[in-house]
Structures are given as structure tokens and as C-alpha cells.
Short mmCIF file of C-alpha atoms and ligand atoms in Angstrom, two decimals:
data_model
loop_
_atom_site.label_atom_id
_atom_site.label_comp_id
_atom_site.label_asym_id
_atom_site.label_seq_id
_atom_site.Cartn_x
_atom_site.Cartn_y
_atom_site.Cartn_z
CA MET A 24 -22.37 47.05 -26.30
CA ALA A 25 -23.13 43.38 -25.81
CA GLN A 26 -24.99 41.95 -28.81
CA GLU A 27 -27.26 40.00 -26.47
CA THR A 28 -27.78 40.66 -22.77
CA ARG A 29 -24.76 39.04 -21.21
CA THR A 30 -24.04 38.48 -17.57
CA ALA A 31 -20.90 39.89 -15.99
CA ILE A 32 -19.44 39.23 -12.55
CA VAL A 33 -17.26 41.86 -10.93
CA THR A 34 -15.55 40.73 -7.73
CA GLY A 35 -14.81 43.26 -5.01
CA SER A 36 -17.42 45.62 -6.46
CA ALA A 37 -18.94 47.00 -3.25
CA ARG A 38 -16.69 50.04 -3.69
CA GLY A 39 -13.64 51.51 -5.38
CA ILE A 40 -12.47 50.26 -8.77
CA GLY A 41 -14.82 47.26 -8.66
CA ALA A 42 -17.88 49.46 -8.15
CA ALA A 43 -16.89 51.70 -11.07
CA VAL A 44 -16.34 48.66 -13.32
CA ALA A 45 -19.71 47.17 -12.31
CA LYS A 46 -21.52 50.44 -13.06
CA ARG A 47 -19.76 50.83 -16.39
CA LEU A 48 -20.51 47.29 -17.53
CA ALA A 49 -24.16 47.79 -16.51
CA SER A 50 -24.35 50.97 -18.58
CA ASP A 51 -22.73 49.03 -21.45
CA GLY A 52 -25.76 46.71 -21.28
CA TYR A 53 -24.63 43.75 -19.20
CA LYS A 54 -26.52 42.24 -16.28
CA VAL A 55 -24.03 42.58 -13.45
CA ALA A 56 -23.41 40.43 -10.40
CA VAL A 57 -21.97 42.77 -7.77
CA LEU A 58 -19.91 40.35 -5.71
CA ASP A 59 -18.16 41.19 -2.46
CA LEU A 60 -17.47 39.58 0.92
CA ASP A 61 -20.48 41.17 2.57
CA GLU A 62 -23.70 41.07 0.54
CA ALA A 63 -25.16 44.09 2.38
CA ALA A 64 -22.11 46.16 1.38
CA CYS A 65 -23.03 45.63 -2.30
CA ALA A 66 -26.27 47.60 -1.90
CA ASP A 67 -24.87 51.01 -2.94
CA THR A 68 -23.45 49.68 -6.21
CA VAL A 69 -26.59 47.68 -6.99
CA GLU A 70 -28.85 50.65 -6.22
CA ALA A 71 -26.77 52.96 -8.43
CA ILE A 72 -27.00 50.48 -11.31
CA LYS A 73 -30.76 50.06 -10.89
CA ALA A 74 -31.32 53.81 -10.57
CA ALA A 75 -29.58 54.22 -13.93
CA GLY A 76 -31.91 51.62 -15.48
CA GLY A 77 -29.55 48.63 -15.32
CA GLU A 78 -29.89 45.15 -13.90
CA ALA A 79 -27.75 43.99 -10.97
CA LEU A 80 -27.64 41.36 -8.25
CA ALA A 81 -25.83 41.63 -4.91
CA VAL A 82 -23.86 38.50 -4.11
CA GLY A 83 -21.96 37.89 -0.88
CA ALA A 84 -19.06 35.49 -1.37
CA ASN A 85 -15.46 34.89 -0.37
CA VAL A 86 -13.47 34.48 -3.60
CA ALA A 87 -10.75 32.56 -1.71
CA ASP A 88 -13.18 29.86 -0.61
CA GLU A 89 -13.97 27.08 -3.08
CA ASP A 90 -17.48 26.29 -1.81
CA SER A 91 -18.41 29.96 -1.53
CA VAL A 92 -17.30 30.57 -5.13
CA ALA A 93 -19.17 27.52 -6.44
CA ALA A 94 -22.38 28.57 -4.68
CA ALA A 95 -22.07 32.18 -5.86
CA VAL A 96 -21.48 31.31 -9.51
CA GLU A 97 -24.36 28.79 -9.47
CA ARG A 98 -26.67 31.39 -7.98
CA ILE A 99 -25.62 34.03 -10.52
CA ALA A 100 -26.13 31.61 -13.42
CA ALA A 101 -29.62 30.75 -12.11
CA GLU A 102 -30.75 34.29 -11.25
CA LEU A 103 -29.01 36.48 -13.86
CA GLY A 104 -27.85 34.09 -16.57
CA ALA A 105 -24.62 32.25 -17.41
CA PRO A 106 -21.68 34.52 -16.58
CA THR A 107 -19.55 35.07 -19.66
CA VAL A 108 -17.72 38.17 -18.47
CA LEU A 109 -15.61 37.98 -15.31
CA VAL A 110 -13.63 40.80 -13.77
CA ASN A 111 -11.30 39.53 -11.03
CA ASN A 112 -10.93 42.75 -9.10
CA ALA A 113 -11.16 41.67 -5.42
CA GLY A 114 -7.96 42.61 -3.65
CA ILE A 115 -6.43 43.51 -0.32
CA ILE A 116 -3.14 44.96 0.86
CA ARG A 117 -1.13 43.94 3.93
CA ASP A 118 1.93 46.16 3.39
CA ASN A 119 5.02 45.63 5.50
CA MET A 120 8.78 45.39 5.10
CA LEU A 121 9.86 41.83 4.34
CA PHE A 122 11.59 41.33 7.69
CA LYS A 123 8.38 42.25 9.50
CA MET A 124 5.90 40.55 7.16
CA SER A 125 3.92 37.79 8.84
CA VAL A 126 2.96 34.52 7.20
CA ASP A 127 -0.65 35.64 7.54
CA ASP A 128 0.14 38.90 5.67
CA TRP A 129 1.61 36.79 2.88
CA ASP A 130 -1.07 34.10 2.77
CA SER A 131 -4.08 36.40 2.94
CA VAL A 132 -2.84 38.55 0.04
CA MET A 133 -2.07 35.48 -2.07
CA ALA A 134 -5.44 33.95 -1.19
CA VAL A 135 -7.60 36.87 -2.28
CA HIS A 136 -5.74 37.73 -5.49
CA LEU A 137 -4.39 34.46 -6.84
CA ARG A 138 -6.54 31.75 -5.27
CA GLY A 139 -9.54 34.05 -5.74
CA ALA A 140 -8.88 34.71 -9.43
CA PHE A 141 -8.18 31.01 -9.98
CA LEU A 142 -11.36 29.81 -8.28
CA MET A 143 -13.59 32.41 -9.94
CA SER A 144 -12.09 31.84 -13.39
CA ARG A 145 -12.37 28.06 -13.07
CA ALA A 146 -15.99 28.29 -11.97
CA CYS A 147 -16.94 30.69 -14.80
CA GLN A 148 -14.95 29.18 -17.64
CA LYS A 149 -17.40 26.34 -18.24
CA HIS A 150 -20.17 28.87 -18.90
CA MET A 151 -17.85 30.72 -21.28
CA VAL A 152 -16.77 27.55 -23.10
CA ASP A 153 -20.44 26.49 -23.45
CA ALA A 154 -21.29 29.94 -24.85
CA LYS A 155 -18.18 29.96 -27.08
CA PHE A 156 -17.69 33.49 -25.77
CA GLY A 157 -15.95 34.80 -22.72
CA ARG A 158 -14.04 37.76 -21.38
CA ILE A 159 -11.82 37.50 -18.32
CA VAL A 160 -10.29 40.72 -17.03
CA ASN A 161 -7.81 40.46 -14.17
CA LEU A 162 -6.67 43.36 -12.03
CA SER A 163 -2.90 43.53 -11.70
CA SER A 164 -1.08 46.67 -10.52
CA THR A 165 1.97 48.80 -11.22
CA SER A 166 3.18 47.21 -7.96
CA ALA A 167 3.83 44.06 -10.04
CA LEU A 168 7.00 45.87 -11.13
CA GLY A 169 8.16 46.06 -7.49
CA ASN A 170 7.20 48.38 -4.64
CA ARG A 171 8.80 48.86 -1.24
CA GLY A 172 6.69 47.29 1.51
CA GLN A 173 4.71 45.11 -0.88
CA ALA A 174 6.59 41.80 -1.28
CA ASN A 175 3.29 39.94 -0.94
CA TYR A 176 1.13 42.24 -3.09
CA SER A 177 3.72 42.72 -5.85
CA ALA A 178 4.24 38.95 -6.09
CA ALA A 179 0.47 38.42 -6.27
CA LYS A 180 0.00 41.14 -8.90
CA ALA A 181 2.88 39.80 -11.02
CA GLY A 182 1.26 36.38 -10.59
CA MET A 183 -2.00 37.78 -12.00
CA GLN A 184 -0.12 38.63 -15.19
CA GLY A 185 1.22 35.09 -15.68
CA PHE A 186 -2.20 33.67 -14.84
CA THR A 187 -3.80 35.96 -17.43
CA LYS A 188 -1.41 34.92 -20.20
CA THR A 189 -1.96 31.23 -19.53
CA LEU A 190 -5.76 31.62 -19.55
CA ALA A 191 -5.45 33.44 -22.87
CA ILE A 192 -3.50 30.49 -24.33
CA GLU A 193 -5.79 27.77 -22.93
CA LEU A 194 -9.16 29.38 -23.55
CA GLY A 195 -8.60 31.24 -26.81
CA LYS A 196 -9.98 28.48 -28.99
CA PHE A 197 -13.31 28.69 -27.16
CA GLY A 198 -13.76 32.38 -27.96
CA VAL A 199 -12.57 33.42 -24.52
CA THR A 200 -10.05 36.23 -24.06
CA ALA A 201 -8.11 37.03 -20.89
CA ASN A 202 -6.40 40.34 -20.28
CA ALA A 203 -5.01 42.24 -17.32
CA ILE A 204 -5.24 45.85 -16.27
CA ALA A 205 -2.41 47.20 -14.13
CA PRO A 206 -3.58 50.42 -12.46
CA GLY A 207 -1.22 53.02 -11.09
CA PHE A 208 -2.31 55.40 -8.32
CA ILE A 209 -6.11 55.44 -8.20
CA GLU A 210 -8.24 57.48 -5.80
CA THR A 211 -9.88 54.79 -3.64
CA ASP A 212 -10.26 53.74 -0.01
CA MET A 213 -7.15 51.60 -0.51
CA THR A 214 -4.83 54.52 -1.31
CA ALA A 215 -6.57 56.68 1.32
CA GLY A 216 -5.84 53.92 3.83
CA THR A 217 -2.17 53.88 2.84
CA ALA A 218 -1.92 57.65 3.32
CA ALA A 219 -3.49 57.32 6.77
CA ARG A 220 -1.14 54.48 7.67
CA VAL A 221 1.98 56.41 6.70
CA GLY A 222 0.63 59.54 8.42
CA VAL A 223 0.28 61.85 5.41
CA PRO A 224 -2.95 63.83 4.76
CA TYR A 225 -4.63 62.23 1.73
CA GLU A 226 -4.71 65.54 -0.21
CA ASP A 227 -0.91 65.85 0.14
CA PHE A 228 -0.45 62.17 -0.67
CA LYS A 229 -2.50 62.56 -3.89
CA LYS A 230 -0.63 65.74 -4.89
CA ALA A 231 2.73 64.05 -4.39
CA ALA A 232 1.59 61.07 -6.46
CA ALA A 233 0.23 63.31 -9.27
CA SER A 234 3.53 65.18 -9.50
CA GLN A 235 5.23 61.90 -10.48
CA ILE A 236 2.65 60.98 -13.15
CA PRO A 237 3.16 62.21 -16.76
CA VAL A 238 -0.49 63.20 -17.29
CA ASN A 239 -0.17 65.22 -14.08
CA ARG A 240 -3.11 63.76 -12.23
CA ILE A 241 -3.94 60.68 -10.24
CA GLY A 242 -6.29 58.07 -11.68
CA GLN A 243 -9.97 57.61 -10.95
CA PRO A 244 -11.85 54.30 -10.74
CA GLU A 245 -13.60 55.29 -13.99
CA ASP A 246 -10.22 55.26 -15.80
CA ILE A 247 -9.96 51.56 -14.99
CA ALA A 248 -13.63 50.93 -15.78
CA HIS A 249 -13.12 52.37 -19.26
CA THR A 250 -10.32 49.90 -19.97
CA ALA A 251 -12.33 46.99 -18.55
CA SER A 252 -15.23 47.99 -20.80
CA PHE A 253 -12.96 47.75 -23.83
CA PHE A 254 -11.59 44.32 -22.86
CA ALA A 255 -15.12 43.02 -22.23
CA SER A 256 -16.46 44.28 -25.53
CA GLU A 257 -17.42 42.12 -28.50
CA GLY A 258 -14.92 43.92 -30.70
CA ALA A 259 -11.93 43.13 -28.48
CA GLY A 260 -11.97 39.44 -29.41
CA PHE A 261 -8.52 39.57 -31.02
CA VAL A 262 -6.90 41.19 -27.98
CA SER A 263 -5.83 38.52 -25.51
CA GLY A 264 -3.08 37.84 -23.01
CA GLN A 265 -2.25 41.53 -22.74
CA VAL A 266 -1.37 43.65 -19.75
CA VAL A 267 -2.32 47.30 -20.05
CA TYR A 268 -0.78 49.71 -17.55
CA VAL A 269 -3.38 52.37 -16.81
CA ALA A 270 -1.13 54.68 -14.90
CA GLY A 271 -1.03 58.04 -16.71
CA GLY A 272 2.30 57.25 -18.29
CA PRO A 273 4.53 54.42 -19.50
CA LYS A 274 5.46 51.52 -17.23
CA ASP A 275 7.42 48.41 -17.97
N1 CAA B 323 16.29 43.75 8.61
C1 CAA B 323 16.38 44.64 9.63
N2 CAA B 323 15.99 45.93 9.53
C2 CAA B 323 15.51 46.32 8.33
C3 CAA B 323 15.43 45.45 7.21
C4 CAA B 323 15.85 44.11 7.40
N3 CAA B 323 15.75 43.23 6.40
N4 CAA B 323 14.91 46.14 6.17
C5 CAA B 323 14.68 47.39 6.60
N5 CAA B 323 15.05 47.51 7.90
C6 CAA B 323 14.94 48.67 8.76
C7 CAA B 323 15.28 49.94 8.02
O1 CAA B 323 16.66 50.17 8.03
C8 CAA B 323 14.51 50.97 8.83
O2 CAA B 323 15.21 51.25 10.03
P1 CAA B 323 15.42 52.78 10.57
O3 CAA B 323 14.06 53.32 10.87
O4 CAA B 323 16.24 52.58 11.82
O5 CAA B 323 16.11 53.50 9.47
C9 CAA B 323 13.26 50.17 9.22
O6 CAA B 323 13.58 48.80 9.13
C10 CAA B 323 12.11 50.37 8.26
O7 CAA B 323 11.62 51.58 8.54
P2 CAA B 323 10.61 52.35 7.59
O8 CAA B 323 10.15 53.50 8.40
O9 CAA B 323 11.19 52.61 6.25
O10 CAA B 323 9.51 51.26 7.36
P3 CAA B 323 8.12 51.00 8.01
O11 CAA B 323 8.15 49.62 8.55
O12 CAA B 323 7.67 52.09 8.93
O13 CAA B 323 7.14 51.07 6.74
C11 CAA B 323 6.42 50.64 4.52
C12 CAA B 323 7.62 50.82 5.45
C13 CAA B 323 5.66 49.36 4.86
C14 CAA B 323 6.95 50.56 3.10
C15 CAA B 323 5.46 51.85 4.69
O14 CAA B 323 6.17 53.04 4.47
C16 CAA B 323 4.33 51.79 3.76
O15 CAA B 323 3.33 51.15 4.01
N6 CAA B 323 4.41 52.52 2.60
C17 CAA B 323 3.44 52.51 1.58
C18 CAA B 323 3.60 51.33 0.70
C19 CAA B 323 2.82 51.52 -0.58
O16 CAA B 323 3.20 52.26 -1.46
N7 CAA B 323 1.69 50.83 -0.71
C20 CAA B 323 0.86 51.00 -1.83
C21 CAA B 323 -0.56 50.87 -1.36
S1 CAA B 323 -1.74 51.31 -2.61
C22 CAA B 323 -1.73 50.01 -3.64
O17 CAA B 323 -1.11 48.99 -3.42
C23 CAA B 323 -2.57 50.15 -4.87
C24 CAA B 323 -1.82 49.75 -6.06
O18 CAA B 323 -2.09 48.70 -6.65
C25 CAA B 323 -0.78 50.66 -6.62
#
């Protein structure tokens, strides 16, 4: 629980893991900026937070665009308060084998994950440094370890880990921690989309994934939200620069 009412930004929180993280942080007591490309798409998450008694603001912004990020963070600071918790969750996939991967497939994945996390972190860090408190949580993936068809995404998600460790080193003396969560198979529109693309019914796809996972189930967005809640918490101030694989079993 935040000692005072802090403001958190969760990017890509219209749905999926981002929505679960936004709801969890709101129930932990933060004011939450629900940020996604399309402001109208944030309504469900915002309504769910408000219905549960929390405070939330829908913000439409493109994390890969410098001006859009600057305007969004300024608006959030003015309307909700200085953001001192940032969860860089916004992400896309453009899976393809290397020999068929277009430059646009490469650039768009890099732009959302890496440029997006960079721009959002840079815009928020001054509020964190001023407050002498900050929590940055970056979403990596088990794909960072390599995954067929994901040269772009795995490079971006490995990049998120290096980015996280450097932020931890640079910002630690200002009371700011940076950590990464690397989810395994999580039940979201993203994995449902992959099943559809490879032509496997989602139920079968999930069963096949679960059979490879030591805890014998696939993950839920709430599994990731729980870990984000820990990293954001006051008591996690001595945990920084870490990557936690939340994948139902060991990964390295
Ligand atoms: N040059 C020429 N030919 C090549 C080649 C090269 N460099 N590399 C491969 N090929 C050939 C292969 O030999 C094969 O030919 P044949 O069919 O004649 O054997 C062909 O190219 C490739 O065929 P595939 O059917 O294997 O590949 P595809 O193009 O249909 O799709 C794939 C491959 C993109 C990997 C697809 O199966 C896929 O999208 N899989 C899912 C990927 C995945 O796991 N994504 C995770 C999404 S969820 C997520 O990302 C969340 C998270 O964080 C974990």
C-alpha cells in the first residue's frame, strides 16, 4: 500500500496484462493513468477501477511518439498528480521467420517496446527524481531467451532487460528502482491471436502450453499484476535491476 496517494501510469492498459496491472495498482491505493493508443478503448479498465472505488484517468497516447508522450505525462501530472510509478507494458508482436520479416515488422516492434519504454521512462523520471521516490517496471518476456518467429520481439524483450538494469544503476541514488517482469504464456488477446494465426483452436493451444509448464497451468494477467504490485511497493526499495520470470517454472 502506498504511504501517500501516488500516481501510477500503466501503458497498454486497455486490456490484457496492462489492464490487470492497472486494476491491481488501483486496488493497492494508487491513482492510475490507464494509457493506451486509443483513449476510448481505456474505458473498460477505467470503469472497472472506478466501480471498485479507485481513481483512474483514461489517456490516449502513442508511447513511440515523443510529443504524444510529453503531452500525456504532462496531462497526467496535472490531472492525477506527479507519476512516480511507471509500468512499461505496451507491446505488439509481428511474428515472422527472419527471411520473411519486413523492415516494418522489425521497426514497429522496436518502436513500441524500446523507444516507448525509453520515452515514457525519460518523461517520468524527473517526477520521480523530484519526489526522491520512483518505481519503474518494464515488461520483458520469456521470448527474450529466444523464440522461433520472433527475431524482432525477442531482441526487443532482451533489450528491455538491459534497459532496466541501466535505469536501476542511474536512478538508484534518487530512490528510484527499475525491475523487469518476463511473463511466460499468459491468457490474453495476444496469445489468442497467435493461436488463430497458426490455425490451432485456442483451447488446444492453451492445453499444449500448460503441459510444458511445471505448475501445469498457463498464466493469467493477474499473475503478472501480482508481481508488478510487489515491485511498485514501498517495501521493495532494495530490489532493483532484477528480472523475474513469471512463467510457472524456472527460466534462464
Ligand atoms: N531461408 C529460406 N527458407 C527458410 C529459411 C530461410 N532462412 N528459414 C526457414 N525457411 C523455410 C523453412 O524450411 C520452411 O519451409 P517448408 O515449409 O518447405 O519446410 C518455411 O521456411 C517456414 O515454414 P513454417 O511453416 O515453419 O513457418 P511459417 O512462416 O508458416 O511460420 C512462425 C513460422 C512465424 C514461427 C509461426 O509458426 C508462428 O507465428 N508461430 C508462433 C510464434 C510464437 O510463439 N509467438 C509467440 C506469440 S505470444 C507472445 O509473444 C507473448 C510472449 O511474450 C511469450
